């Protein structure tokens, strides 16, 4: 059963079920539950015995709830603020909590759920109800019936979800006894609207919560607003950014035709995949607890040529396409990838191709990102001709114990090739590990070995339009 059908099944109106705040959306997305497909139908038989009207201004937050939110907003980091607010809402509820407002002879008290919207008064109905919910296809297979107040008849369905509310001492709904139940057996049977719990707080606290919610997502590279020109399109995953990515799908060759995401609840991101030619690569799949924390892209100035992903476990995807042009490294401190904002343009031969991609980064999932304080230099090198790209992050991963111990450079008139040797101090043995050789084997081999405690702290060089002609490394010694 999907979420809204489940709420309607328990007596919520469609408007009440659709009342979601940014905090509720995050909590729904965190469940990673699949919504069942198809049209759902709910049939309700109600015995209404009481209506309750409430004025929202008469409601005040419990002091403990107010204190929990104030304490959450005092946390030192954005992640800790989000986590503390989520704990408070998990304790007190995303909508107005249960309150005791009906008393009979000073002895029994009936707890009911109340809600409010922009109207001065809000009704909640109490009594008894019998509710079956199922898919439209399954309902059509049931025997024809004029009413749905018979448990015996409804029990013939093997798939329907049936809820009986109130009249708990009487199973024989079809004989009419449920109409005259004692008031102690009345239950809430219809909730026409709800209000988020935080709307009971002061304006100041609501403003602080609203400001915090805007920090949940960020765009990098920065989102700029530019005209959508003829034969250009934009696809954006912001609506899905509260979900958790399970896989990235890539279609392309030396150009990126399409990028799309699959989330853990089964939802796929919206994208256009009409480009001709190319290859649909196997999805880059993430395991539970693994997130994309870095994205490396390259563009030739008009079309996106290549992309690579790095995860929180230190794993790197393949380089899809070509890393041609100046590489752009996209990441956000404390952020995991939650979606894409993609620009595409019609190619004269291959239909629509990706022009550029921005990451949508989410900041309320994990407290710290591995190696988030690492710094990247600006790109320098040839501007007109590009060689084979490489990325040694796949070799280093999340290690904090690996270090460069030697660099081999092959050079003649220009820089032909480069290879790094790493030391690993994690086991005290300082094991050596060589990266693959990058580039050609022409020219003379030059070795630059580093001593104990010596580290490279700067890189400089010269280049022309075609080659890197000089490179120089500076150390801390």
Tab-separated table of C-alpha atoms in Angstrom:
chain	number	residue	atom	x	y	z
A	1	UNK	CA	0.000	0.000	0.000
A	2	UNK	CA	1.353	3.460	-0.836
A	3	UNK	CA	1.714	6.150	1.819
A	4	UNK	CA	-1.358	8.267	1.015
A	5	UNK	CA	-3.599	5.194	0.661
A	6	UNK	CA	-2.395	4.029	4.077
A	7	UNK	CA	-3.327	7.352	5.698
A	8	UNK	CA	-6.737	7.454	4.003
A	9	UNK	CA	-7.262	3.861	5.161
A	10	UNK	CA	-6.852	5.097	8.749
A	11	UNK	CA	-9.345	7.930	8.372
A	12	UNK	CA	-7.275	10.828	7.102
A	13	UNK	CA	-8.684	13.006	4.361
A	14	UNK	CA	-6.701	13.383	1.153
A	15	UNK	CA	-5.830	16.951	2.212
A	16	UNK	CA	-4.557	15.778	5.603
A	17	UNK	CA	-2.466	13.006	4.051
A	18	UNK	CA	-0.953	15.505	1.614
A	19	UNK	CA	0.087	17.924	4.396
A	20	UNK	CA	3.843	17.467	4.517
A	21	UNK	CA	6.572	19.829	5.668
A	22	UNK	CA	10.243	19.649	4.630
A	23	UNK	CA	10.902	17.778	7.880
A	24	UNK	CA	8.206	15.203	7.113
A	25	UNK	CA	9.538	14.738	3.566
A	26	UNK	CA	12.999	13.925	4.948
A	27	UNK	CA	11.587	11.416	7.395
A	28	UNK	CA	9.526	9.735	4.662
A	29	UNK	CA	12.552	9.561	2.364
A	30	UNK	CA	14.702	8.029	5.111
A	31	UNK	CA	12.481	4.929	5.240
A	32	UNK	CA	13.430	3.880	1.665
A	33	UNK	CA	10.082	2.085	1.417
A	34	UNK	CA	8.768	1.215	-2.029
A	35	UNK	CA	5.353	2.669	-2.871
A	36	UNK	CA	3.139	0.030	-4.447
A	37	UNK	CA	2.033	0.972	-7.951
A	38	UNK	CA	-1.506	1.184	-9.270
A	39	UNK	CA	-4.760	2.841	-8.223
A	40	UNK	CA	-5.859	2.236	-4.637
A	41	UNK	CA	-9.487	2.301	-3.466
A	42	UNK	CA	-10.793	2.722	0.085
A	43	UNK	CA	-14.417	1.953	1.045
A	44	UNK	CA	-15.490	3.277	4.445
A	45	UNK	CA	-18.538	2.460	6.566
A	46	UNK	CA	-18.893	5.039	9.358
A	47	UNK	CA	-21.056	5.359	12.444
A	48	UNK	CA	-20.491	8.974	13.446
A	49	UNK	CA	-21.267	9.716	17.086
A	50	UNK	CA	-19.339	12.891	17.970
A	51	UNK	CA	-17.785	15.917	16.285
A	52	UNK	CA	-15.014	17.872	17.964
A	53	UNK	CA	-14.114	21.400	16.900
A	54	UNK	CA	-10.834	22.959	17.951
A	55	UNK	CA	-9.366	26.448	17.575
A	56	UNK	CA	-5.689	26.258	16.717
A	57	UNK	CA	-4.886	29.361	18.733
A	58	UNK	CA	-6.014	27.448	21.828
A	59	UNK	CA	-3.202	24.916	21.369
A	60	UNK	CA	0.226	25.451	22.914
A	61	UNK	CA	3.332	23.281	22.607
A	62	UNK	CA	4.376	21.135	25.536
A	63	UNK	CA	7.264	22.852	27.377
A	64	UNK	CA	9.410	19.741	26.863
A	65	UNK	CA	8.859	19.874	23.077
A	66	UNK	CA	9.740	23.572	22.945
A	67	UNK	CA	12.874	22.927	25.028
A	68	UNK	CA	13.913	20.040	22.746
A	69	UNK	CA	13.686	22.253	19.648
A	70	UNK	CA	15.593	25.097	21.335
A	71	UNK	CA	18.334	22.664	22.352
A	72	UNK	CA	18.459	21.252	18.803
A	73	UNK	CA	18.996	24.709	17.324
A	74	UNK	CA	21.917	25.315	19.697
A	75	UNK	CA	23.920	22.383	18.291
A	76	UNK	CA	27.301	23.392	16.799
A	77	UNK	CA	27.033	21.892	13.291
A	78	UNK	CA	24.346	21.766	10.620
A	79	UNK	CA	24.237	17.966	10.732
A	80	UNK	CA	23.842	17.907	14.522
A	81	UNK	CA	21.023	20.464	14.308
A	82	UNK	CA	19.182	18.314	11.759
A	83	UNK	CA	19.691	15.165	13.806
A	84	UNK	CA	18.450	16.786	17.035
A	85	UNK	CA	15.352	18.286	15.353
A	86	UNK	CA	14.594	14.878	13.833
A	87	UNK	CA	14.864	13.255	17.272
A	88	UNK	CA	12.473	15.826	18.728
A	89	UNK	CA	9.904	15.256	15.974
A	90	UNK	CA	10.318	11.505	16.322
A	91	UNK	CA	9.478	11.884	20.013
A	92	UNK	CA	6.623	14.391	19.691
A	93	UNK	CA	5.262	13.667	16.220
A	94	UNK	CA	5.296	15.432	12.873
A	95	UNK	CA	1.726	16.664	13.356
A	96	UNK	CA	-0.170	17.796	16.438
A	97	UNK	CA	0.171	15.014	19.059
A	98	UNK	CA	-2.576	13.148	20.937
A	99	UNK	CA	-4.546	15.225	23.437
A	100	UNK	CA	-7.279	14.285	25.913
A	101	UNK	CA	-10.251	16.563	25.340
A	102	UNK	CA	-13.371	14.466	26.027
A	103	UNK	CA	-14.442	13.370	29.498
A	104	UNK	CA	-17.310	11.087	30.466
A	105	UNK	CA	-18.580	11.197	34.073
A	106	UNK	CA	-15.098	12.125	35.213
A	107	UNK	CA	-13.993	8.505	34.745
A	108	UNK	CA	-13.073	7.662	31.143
A	109	UNK	CA	-10.956	9.856	28.919
A	110	UNK	CA	-10.786	9.284	25.159
A	111	UNK	CA	-7.577	10.244	23.374
A	112	UNK	CA	-8.098	11.698	19.901
A	113	UNK	CA	-5.883	13.133	17.185
A	114	UNK	CA	-6.680	16.743	16.352
A	115	UNK	CA	-5.615	18.942	13.486
A	116	UNK	CA	-6.048	22.427	12.157
A	117	UNK	CA	-5.704	24.430	8.973
A	118	UNK	CA	-6.444	28.019	8.000
A	119	UNK	CA	-10.085	27.748	9.074
A	120	UNK	CA	-10.908	29.038	12.569
A	121	UNK	CA	-12.413	25.694	13.644
A	122	UNK	CA	-11.489	22.164	12.670
A	123	UNK	CA	-13.689	19.105	12.958
A	124	UNK	CA	-12.733	15.624	13.991
A	125	UNK	CA	-15.335	12.860	13.970
A	126	UNK	CA	-15.587	10.007	16.462
A	127	UNK	CA	-17.525	6.787	16.430
A	128	UNK	CA	-16.964	3.448	14.702
A	129	UNK	CA	-15.706	2.552	11.243
A	130	UNK	CA	-14.991	-0.434	9.030
A	131	UNK	CA	-12.496	0.224	6.228
A	132	UNK	CA	-11.198	-2.045	3.451
A	133	UNK	CA	-8.410	-0.787	1.158
A	134	UNK	CA	-7.078	-2.601	-1.900
A	135	UNK	CA	-5.996	-2.008	-5.465
A	136	UNK	CA	-8.674	-1.257	-8.017
A	137	UNK	CA	-7.937	-4.519	-9.832
A	138	UNK	CA	-8.422	-6.595	-6.662
A	139	UNK	CA	-11.648	-4.768	-5.738
A	140	UNK	CA	-13.056	-5.598	-9.157
A	141	UNK	CA	-12.615	-9.302	-8.390
A	142	UNK	CA	-14.804	-9.184	-5.247
A	143	UNK	CA	-18.450	-10.305	-5.464
A	144	UNK	CA	-20.826	-7.436	-6.178
A	145	UNK	CA	-22.149	-5.883	-2.942
A	146	UNK	CA	-24.224	-2.820	-2.112
A	147	UNK	CA	-22.513	-2.115	1.215
A	148	UNK	CA	-19.131	-2.827	2.710
A	149	UNK	CA	-20.160	-3.226	6.359
A	150	UNK	CA	-19.897	-7.018	6.549
A	151	UNK	CA	-16.725	-8.486	7.991
A	152	UNK	CA	-17.806	-11.918	6.766
A	153	UNK	CA	-18.042	-10.723	3.172
A	154	UNK	CA	-14.867	-8.632	3.288
A	155	UNK	CA	-12.904	-11.503	4.807
A	156	UNK	CA	-13.244	-13.390	1.513
A	157	UNK	CA	-10.631	-11.045	0.043
A	158	UNK	CA	-7.098	-12.358	0.374
A	159	UNK	CA	-5.451	-9.051	-0.483
A	160	UNK	CA	-7.544	-6.280	1.107
A	161	UNK	CA	-6.240	-4.472	4.176
A	162	UNK	CA	-9.189	-4.252	6.614
A	163	UNK	CA	-9.297	-1.929	9.625
A	164	UNK	CA	-12.053	-1.934	12.240
A	165	UNK	CA	-12.025	1.111	14.485
A	166	UNK	CA	-14.216	1.188	17.572
A	167	UNK	CA	-16.831	-1.438	18.517
A	168	UNK	CA	-13.995	-3.745	19.451
A	169	UNK	CA	-16.221	-6.075	21.520
A	170	UNK	CA	-18.521	-6.776	18.574
A	171	UNK	CA	-17.388	-8.635	15.466
A	172	UNK	CA	-20.850	-8.829	13.904
A	173	UNK	CA	-20.977	-5.553	12.028
A	174	UNK	CA	-23.550	-6.883	9.610
A	175	UNK	CA	-26.196	-7.401	12.331
A	176	UNK	CA	-26.341	-3.727	13.274
A	177	UNK	CA	-25.085	-3.994	16.862
A	178	UNK	CA	-22.110	-1.757	16.082
A	179	UNK	CA	-24.501	1.197	15.623
A	180	UNK	CA	-25.243	1.394	19.368
A	181	UNK	CA	-21.807	0.985	20.917
A	182	UNK	CA	-20.978	2.432	24.336
A	183	UNK	CA	-19.115	5.755	24.238
A	184	UNK	CA	-16.022	4.146	25.750
A	185	UNK	CA	-15.621	2.248	22.458
A	186	UNK	CA	-15.789	5.303	20.213
A	187	UNK	CA	-12.589	6.083	18.365
A	188	UNK	CA	-11.402	8.794	15.932
A	189	UNK	CA	-12.785	7.813	12.537
A	190	UNK	CA	-12.118	10.851	10.352
A	191	UNK	CA	-9.366	13.485	10.429
A	192	UNK	CA	-9.979	16.156	7.847
A	193	UNK	CA	-6.748	18.173	8.305
A	194	UNK	CA	-3.561	18.283	10.325
A	195	UNK	CA	-0.999	20.932	11.165
A	196	UNK	CA	2.741	20.334	11.507
A	197	UNK	CA	3.799	20.216	15.130
A	198	UNK	CA	6.341	23.013	14.771
A	199	UNK	CA	3.587	25.495	13.796
A	200	UNK	CA	2.637	25.557	17.492
A	201	UNK	CA	6.012	27.127	18.290
A	202	UNK	CA	6.792	30.835	18.437
A	203	UNK	CA	7.412	32.776	15.232
A	204	UNK	CA	11.078	33.107	16.172
A	205	UNK	CA	11.589	29.349	16.518
A	206	UNK	CA	9.662	28.701	13.306
A	207	UNK	CA	11.918	31.163	11.460
A	208	UNK	CA	15.030	29.407	12.788
A	209	UNK	CA	13.659	26.013	11.726
A	210	UNK	CA	12.806	27.400	8.296
A	211	UNK	CA	16.312	28.831	7.911
A	212	UNK	CA	17.818	25.487	8.956
A	213	UNK	CA	15.692	23.567	6.437
A	214	UNK	CA	17.132	25.709	3.614
A	215	UNK	CA	20.601	24.388	4.518
A	216	UNK	CA	19.612	20.804	3.866
A	217	UNK	CA	20.502	21.026	0.158
A	218	UNK	CA	23.205	22.859	-1.760
A	219	UNK	CA	24.192	22.994	-5.428
A	220	UNK	CA	27.741	22.640	-6.661
A	221	UNK	CA	28.935	23.831	-9.071
A	222	UNK	CA	26.775	26.800	-8.015
A	223	UNK	CA	23.321	26.910	-9.576
A	224	UNK	CA	23.013	29.838	-11.968
A	225	UNK	CA	19.828	30.949	-13.643
A	226	UNK	CA	20.256	31.252	-17.394
A	227	UNK	CA	17.760	31.223	-20.271
A	228	UNK	CA	16.553	27.846	-21.534
A	229	UNK	CA	17.365	28.318	-25.190
A	230	UNK	CA	15.865	26.654	-28.242
A	231	UNK	CA	16.550	22.892	-28.374
A	232	UNK	CA	17.885	22.919	-24.796
A	233	UNK	CA	16.371	21.233	-21.721
A	234	UNK	CA	16.979	21.107	-17.963
A	235	UNK	CA	16.293	18.144	-15.655
A	236	UNK	CA	16.394	18.574	-11.907
A	237	UNK	CA	16.180	16.002	-9.068
A	238	UNK	CA	15.318	18.403	-6.239
A	239	UNK	CA	11.934	16.693	-5.730
A	240	UNK	CA	13.751	13.416	-5.028
A	241	UNK	CA	16.627	14.845	-3.008
A	242	UNK	CA	15.238	13.558	0.315
A	243	UNK	CA	15.660	9.999	-0.943
A	244	UNK	CA	18.812	7.865	-0.891
A	245	UNK	CA	20.646	7.046	-4.131
A	246	UNK	CA	21.167	3.349	-4.848
A	247	UNK	CA	22.670	3.507	-8.364
A	248	UNK	CA	23.792	5.833	-11.156
A	249	UNK	CA	22.990	4.965	-14.771
A	250	UNK	CA	25.274	6.278	-17.520
A	251	UNK	CA	24.694	6.265	-21.276
A	252	UNK	CA	27.476	7.537	-23.509
A	253	UNK	CA	30.685	7.040	-25.472
A	254	UNK	CA	33.156	9.908	-25.808
A	255	UNK	CA	30.197	12.145	-24.959
A	256	UNK	CA	27.728	11.771	-22.098
A	257	UNK	CA	24.300	11.049	-23.547
A	258	UNK	CA	22.364	10.631	-20.292
A	259	UNK	CA	22.844	10.516	-16.515
A	260	UNK	CA	20.043	9.223	-14.302
A	261	UNK	CA	19.627	8.020	-10.720
A	262	UNK	CA	17.785	5.168	-9.064
A	263	UNK	CA	16.767	5.669	-5.421
A	264	UNK	CA	16.387	3.021	-2.735
A	265	UNK	CA	12.595	3.286	-2.784
A	266	UNK	CA	12.596	2.294	-6.464
A	267	UNK	CA	11.983	5.779	-7.872
A	268	UNK	CA	14.062	6.831	-10.892
A	269	UNK	CA	15.090	10.402	-11.607
A	270	UNK	CA	13.617	12.266	-14.549
A	271	UNK	CA	16.006	12.435	-17.479
A	272	UNK	CA	15.993	12.482	-21.250
A	273	UNK	CA	17.715	9.512	-22.858
A	274	UNK	CA	17.072	9.997	-26.563
A	275	UNK	CA	20.659	10.310	-27.751
A	276	UNK	CA	21.616	8.068	-30.625
A	277	UNK	CA	24.512	5.649	-30.459
A	278	UNK	CA	26.670	5.193	-27.428
A	279	UNK	CA	26.591	2.460	-24.834
A	280	UNK	CA	24.422	1.952	-21.758
A	281	UNK	CA	26.982	1.101	-19.120
A	282	UNK	CA	26.280	-1.183	-16.188
A	283	UNK	CA	24.891	0.953	-13.335
A	284	UNK	CA	27.332	2.209	-10.717
A	285	UNK	CA	25.648	0.634	-7.690
A	286	UNK	CA	26.051	1.714	-4.060
A	287	UNK	CA	25.779	-0.615	-1.069
A	288	UNK	CA	23.832	0.281	2.079
A	289	UNK	CA	25.606	3.061	3.952
A	290	UNK	CA	27.677	4.083	0.911
A	291	UNK	CA	27.192	7.556	-0.580
A	292	UNK	CA	28.676	9.528	-3.455
A	293	UNK	CA	30.733	12.365	-1.980
A	294	UNK	CA	32.621	13.625	-5.019
A	295	UNK	CA	32.022	13.984	-8.745
A	296	UNK	CA	34.687	14.720	-11.361
A	297	UNK	CA	33.491	16.050	-14.725
A	298	UNK	CA	35.076	17.358	-17.911
A	299	UNK	CA	33.697	19.482	-20.725
A	300	UNK	CA	35.182	20.553	-24.042
A	301	UNK	CA	33.444	23.911	-23.758
A	302	UNK	CA	30.257	22.774	-25.471
A	303	UNK	CA	29.532	19.164	-24.534
A	304	UNK	CA	30.125	17.157	-21.391
A	305	UNK	CA	32.800	14.579	-22.214
A	306	UNK	CA	33.432	12.562	-19.052
A	307	UNK	CA	32.383	11.855	-15.470
A	308	UNK	CA	33.645	9.859	-12.492
A	309	UNK	CA	32.202	9.310	-8.995
A	310	UNK	CA	33.953	8.813	-5.637
A	311	UNK	CA	32.089	7.314	-2.664
A	312	UNK	CA	32.276	7.618	1.111
A	313	UNK	CA	34.062	4.244	1.275
A	314	UNK	CA	36.883	5.525	-0.946
A	315	UNK	CA	35.642	3.581	-3.962
A	316	UNK	CA	35.873	5.172	-7.412
A	317	UNK	CA	33.688	4.472	-10.395
A	318	UNK	CA	35.126	3.984	-13.851
A	319	UNK	CA	35.811	7.122	-15.865
A	320	UNK	CA	32.831	7.252	-18.205
A	321	UNK	CA	33.657	9.015	-21.471
A	322	UNK	CA	36.793	11.137	-21.714
A	323	UNK	CA	38.283	13.465	-19.121
A	324	UNK	CA	38.990	15.989	-21.852
A	325	UNK	CA	39.276	19.641	-21.007
A	326	UNK	CA	39.819	21.193	-17.589
A	327	UNK	CA	38.457	18.779	-14.948
A	328	UNK	CA	35.937	20.115	-12.430
A	329	UNK	CA	35.765	18.464	-8.997
A	330	UNK	CA	32.346	18.865	-7.396
A	331	UNK	CA	31.816	18.222	-3.689
A	332	UNK	CA	30.452	19.981	-0.609
A	333	UNK	CA	31.760	19.794	2.931
A	334	UNK	CA	29.421	17.578	4.927
A	335	UNK	CA	27.355	16.777	1.823
A	336	UNK	CA	26.427	13.595	-0.028
A	337	UNK	CA	25.105	13.523	-3.580
A	338	UNK	CA	21.296	13.509	-3.583
A	339	UNK	CA	20.501	14.383	-7.190
A	340	UNK	CA	21.520	16.068	-10.430
A	341	UNK	CA	20.629	19.290	-12.192
A	342	UNK	CA	21.368	18.458	-15.834
A	343	UNK	CA	21.485	20.635	-18.942
A	344	UNK	CA	21.090	18.974	-22.343
A	345	UNK	CA	21.199	20.292	-25.892
A	346	UNK	CA	20.244	18.843	-29.248
A	347	UNK	CA	23.237	17.595	-31.233
A	348	UNK	CA	23.009	17.833	-35.040
A	349	UNK	CA	23.760	14.106	-35.390
A	350	UNK	CA	23.177	12.308	-32.067
A	351	UNK	CA	20.006	13.992	-30.807
A	352	UNK	CA	20.174	15.292	-27.196
A	353	UNK	CA	23.471	15.122	-25.275
A	354	UNK	CA	24.447	16.367	-21.817
A	355	UNK	CA	25.986	19.835	-21.787
A	356	UNK	CA	26.640	20.132	-18.052
A	357	UNK	CA	25.704	18.680	-14.675
A	358	UNK	CA	25.515	20.140	-11.174
A	359	UNK	CA	25.372	18.048	-8.047
A	360	UNK	CA	22.573	18.476	-5.505
A	361	UNK	CA	24.229	17.811	-2.146
A	362	UNK	CA	22.434	16.847	1.053
A	363	UNK	CA	23.785	17.823	4.496
A	364	UNK	CA	21.599	15.943	6.997
A	365	UNK	CA	22.712	12.328	6.499
A	366	UNK	CA	26.245	11.789	7.848
A	367	UNK	CA	28.226	13.842	10.325
A	368	UNK	CA	31.540	14.031	8.494
A	369	UNK	CA	32.719	13.188	4.985
A	370	UNK	CA	35.972	11.217	4.583
A	371	UNK	CA	38.843	13.474	3.469
A	372	UNK	CA	36.486	16.459	3.259
A	373	UNK	CA	39.313	18.802	4.246
A	374	UNK	CA	41.531	17.736	1.331
A	375	UNK	CA	42.445	20.603	-0.984
A	376	UNK	CA	42.612	20.517	-4.786
A	377	UNK	CA	44.842	22.786	-6.847
A	378	UNK	CA	43.674	24.573	-9.954
A	379	UNK	CA	44.151	22.754	-13.243
A	380	UNK	CA	47.087	23.761	-15.406
A	381	UNK	CA	48.178	22.156	-18.651
A	382	UNK	CA	47.579	22.022	-22.383
A	383	UNK	CA	44.469	23.790	-23.604
A	384	UNK	CA	44.150	22.537	-27.177
A	385	UNK	CA	45.219	18.895	-27.015
A	386	UNK	CA	44.402	16.421	-24.264
A	387	UNK	CA	45.917	13.081	-23.357
A	388	UNK	CA	44.489	10.129	-21.460
A	389	UNK	CA	43.090	11.201	-18.104
A	390	UNK	CA	43.758	9.382	-14.846
A	391	UNK	CA	42.801	9.629	-11.196
A	392	UNK	CA	44.845	7.901	-8.479
A	393	UNK	CA	42.090	8.346	-5.890
A	394	UNK	CA	41.066	4.761	-6.652
A	395	UNK	CA	44.474	3.658	-5.337
A	396	UNK	CA	44.516	5.827	-2.225
A	397	UNK	CA	40.859	5.533	-1.193
A	398	UNK	CA	40.148	6.940	2.264
A	399	UNK	CA	43.599	6.102	3.612
A	400	UNK	CA	45.182	8.655	5.934
A	401	UNK	CA	48.413	6.679	6.169
A	402	UNK	CA	49.532	6.662	2.506
A	403	UNK	CA	52.096	9.170	1.316
A	404	UNK	CA	54.160	9.834	-1.829
A	405	UNK	CA	57.675	8.405	-1.511
A	406	UNK	CA	58.923	8.752	-5.099
A	407	UNK	CA	57.968	10.331	-8.420
A	408	UNK	CA	59.304	9.132	-11.762
A	409	UNK	CA	59.118	11.627	-14.619
A	410	UNK	CA	59.896	10.791	-18.240
A	411	UNK	CA	60.698	13.922	-20.213
A	412	UNK	CA	62.373	15.173	-23.367
A	413	UNK	CA	61.142	18.325	-25.083
A	414	UNK	CA	58.033	17.965	-22.956
A	415	UNK	CA	56.680	15.866	-20.114
A	416	UNK	CA	56.019	12.396	-21.541
A	417	UNK	CA	54.949	10.325	-18.538
A	418	UNK	CA	54.615	10.207	-14.756
A	419	UNK	CA	54.377	7.489	-12.115
A	420	UNK	CA	53.981	7.758	-8.335
A	421	UNK	CA	55.235	5.384	-5.662
A	422	UNK	CA	53.318	5.468	-2.387
A	423	UNK	CA	54.326	4.360	1.068
A	424	UNK	CA	51.768	3.009	3.528
A	425	UNK	CA	52.517	3.448	7.231
A	426	UNK	CA	49.334	1.779	8.466
A	427	UNK	CA	51.068	-1.443	9.580
A	428	UNK	CA	54.382	0.136	10.568
A	429	UNK	CA	56.180	-1.553	7.671
A	430	UNK	CA	55.940	1.363	5.218
A	431	UNK	CA	54.965	-0.910	2.331
A	432	UNK	CA	55.508	0.489	-1.168
A	433	UNK	CA	52.811	0.637	-3.827
A	434	UNK	CA	53.236	1.925	-7.375
A	435	UNK	CA	50.514	3.617	-9.355
A	436	UNK	CA	50.059	2.722	-13.023
A	437	UNK	CA	52.376	4.582	-15.394
A	438	UNK	CA	50.525	7.536	-16.886
A	439	UNK	CA	51.514	8.874	-20.298
A	440	UNK	CA	54.262	7.819	-22.701
A	441	UNK	CA	57.714	6.286	-22.253
A	442	UNK	CA	59.747	8.683	-24.385
A	443	UNK	CA	62.540	10.931	-23.155
A	444	UNK	CA	64.767	10.354	-20.122
A	445	UNK	CA	63.623	8.923	-16.790
A	446	UNK	CA	64.076	11.243	-13.787
A	447	UNK	CA	63.547	10.070	-10.208
A	448	UNK	CA	62.518	12.393	-7.391
A	449	UNK	CA	62.672	10.523	-4.086
A	450	UNK	CA	61.356	11.962	-0.820
A	451	UNK	CA	62.995	11.411	2.552
A	452	UNK	CA	61.378	10.555	5.873
A	453	UNK	CA	58.904	13.224	6.873
A	454	UNK	CA	59.242	14.977	3.534
A	455	UNK	CA	56.054	15.815	1.673
A	456	UNK	CA	55.183	17.681	-1.506
A	457	UNK	CA	53.434	20.945	-0.702
A	458	UNK	CA	53.439	22.702	-4.091
A	459	UNK	CA	53.401	21.917	-7.810
A	460	UNK	CA	54.262	24.354	-10.587
A	461	UNK	CA	55.087	24.080	-14.266
A	462	UNK	CA	54.866	25.425	-17.781
A	463	UNK	CA	52.821	24.397	-20.789
A	464	UNK	CA	52.007	25.391	-24.334
A	465	UNK	CA	48.763	24.747	-26.185
A	466	UNK	CA	49.665	21.112	-26.804
A	467	UNK	CA	52.042	19.834	-24.099
A	468	UNK	CA	53.079	20.207	-20.506
A	469	UNK	CA	56.681	21.319	-20.981
A	470	UNK	CA	57.923	21.648	-17.401
A	471	UNK	CA	56.879	20.480	-13.942
A	472	UNK	CA	58.418	21.286	-10.549
A	473	UNK	CA	57.616	19.912	-7.078
A	474	UNK	CA	58.260	21.788	-3.832
A	475	UNK	CA	58.507	20.050	-0.448
A	476	UNK	CA	58.270	21.025	3.202
A	477	UNK	CA	62.048	20.621	3.702
